[in-house]
Structure formats: structure tokens, C-alpha cells
């Protein structure tokens, strides 16, 4: 997993702390390969996640990422 430095452009952060975080993330990461028709639901409050790079073929058979939001209350 890579940490996007652009996110931290305006924030003060400790470079050593980010390096240590990267080491931990690399050590505990898990890879999941989804097949056509698979669904993966991620709780953003409990996980860190990312996606691998890919080159689209624009043939309508590429991966399709859909975002959804689940909330406890509507008020």
C-alpha cells in the first residue's frame, strides 16, 4: 500500500512516523483477487484499503468500481 503524499501536502507530519506506518502496512497487508460478479464491502472506519494499477482496455469488460454509503441514521 502506498500513502499518497499529496494528501499530506498542507499538513504537518513526521516523515519517520509515515515510514514506520508504511512498514507496518506492508507487513500486514492482504491481497484479494475479485472475479466477475464478486462484491467486496469495506468498513472505512476499520480498514485501510487500496487498489492495484491497471490499464483499461475500454471494451466494456474492464473492472467497474461502484461506491455506496451505509449510514445508521437518516436524520
Coordinates of C-alpha atoms in Angstrom, one line a residue:
X1 CA 0.0 0.0 0.0
X2 CA 1.3 3.4 -0.9
X3 CA 0.5 6.6 1.1
X4 CA -0.4 9.4 -1.2
X5 CA 1.9 12.3 -0.2
X6 CA -0.4 14.8 -1.9
X7 CA -3.0 14.2 0.8
X8 CA -0.5 15.4 3.4
X9 CA 0.8 18.5 1.4
X10 CA -0.8 21.0 3.7
X11 CA -0.4 19.0 6.9
X12 CA 2.5 18.8 9.2
X13 CA 3.6 15.2 9.7
X14 CA 6.6 13.3 10.9
X15 CA 8.4 11.6 8.0
X16 CA 9.7 8.8 10.3
X17 CA 6.2 8.1 11.5
X18 CA 4.9 7.7 8.0
X19 CA 7.9 5.4 7.1
X20 CA 7.1 3.3 10.2
X21 CA 3.4 3.2 9.2
X22 CA 4.4 2.1 5.7
X23 CA 6.5 -0.8 7.1
X24 CA 3.6 -2.0 9.3
X25 CA 1.1 -1.7 6.4
X26 CA 3.4 -3.7 4.1
X27 CA 3.8 -6.4 6.7
X28 CA 0.1 -7.0 7.5
X29 CA -1.4 -6.3 4.1
X30 CA -3.6 -8.9 2.4
X31 CA -4.4 -9.2 -1.3
X32 CA -7.8 -10.2 -2.5
X33 CA -8.5 -11.1 -6.2
X34 CA -12.1 -10.4 -7.2
X35 CA -13.7 -12.2 -10.1
X36 CA -16.5 -11.1 -12.2
X37 CA -19.7 -10.9 -10.1
X38 CA -17.8 -10.6 -6.8
X39 CA -18.6 -7.9 -4.3
X40 CA -16.3 -6.6 -1.6
X41 CA -17.6 -4.3 1.2
X42 CA -15.0 -2.4 3.2
X43 CA -15.6 -0.6 6.5
X44 CA -13.5 2.6 6.1
X45 CA -13.5 3.1 9.9
X46 CA -11.8 -0.3 10.5
X47 CA -9.6 -0.8 7.4
X48 CA -7.1 0.8 5.2
X49 CA -7.5 -0.2 1.6
X50 CA -6.2 0.4 -1.9
X51 CA -6.4 -0.9 -5.4
X52 CA -3.7 -2.1 -7.8
X53 CA -3.0 -0.2 -11.0
X54 CA -4.4 -1.4 -14.3
X55 CA -4.5 -0.3 -17.9
X56 CA -8.1 -0.1 -19.1
X57 CA -9.0 -1.6 -22.5
X58 CA -12.2 0.4 -22.9
X59 CA -14.1 -2.7 -24.2
X60 CA -16.8 -2.6 -21.5
X61 CA -15.2 -5.7 -19.9
X62 CA -12.9 -3.7 -17.5
X63 CA -13.4 -3.7 -13.8
X64 CA -16.1 -1.4 -12.6
X65 CA -15.9 0.2 -9.2
X66 CA -19.1 1.4 -7.5
X67 CA -19.2 3.5 -4.4
X68 CA -22.0 3.1 -1.8
X69 CA -22.6 4.6 1.5
X70 CA -24.2 3.0 4.5
X71 CA -25.4 5.1 7.4
X72 CA -27.1 4.2 10.7
X73 CA -29.5 7.2 11.0
X74 CA -31.2 9.3 8.3
X75 CA -31.6 12.4 10.5

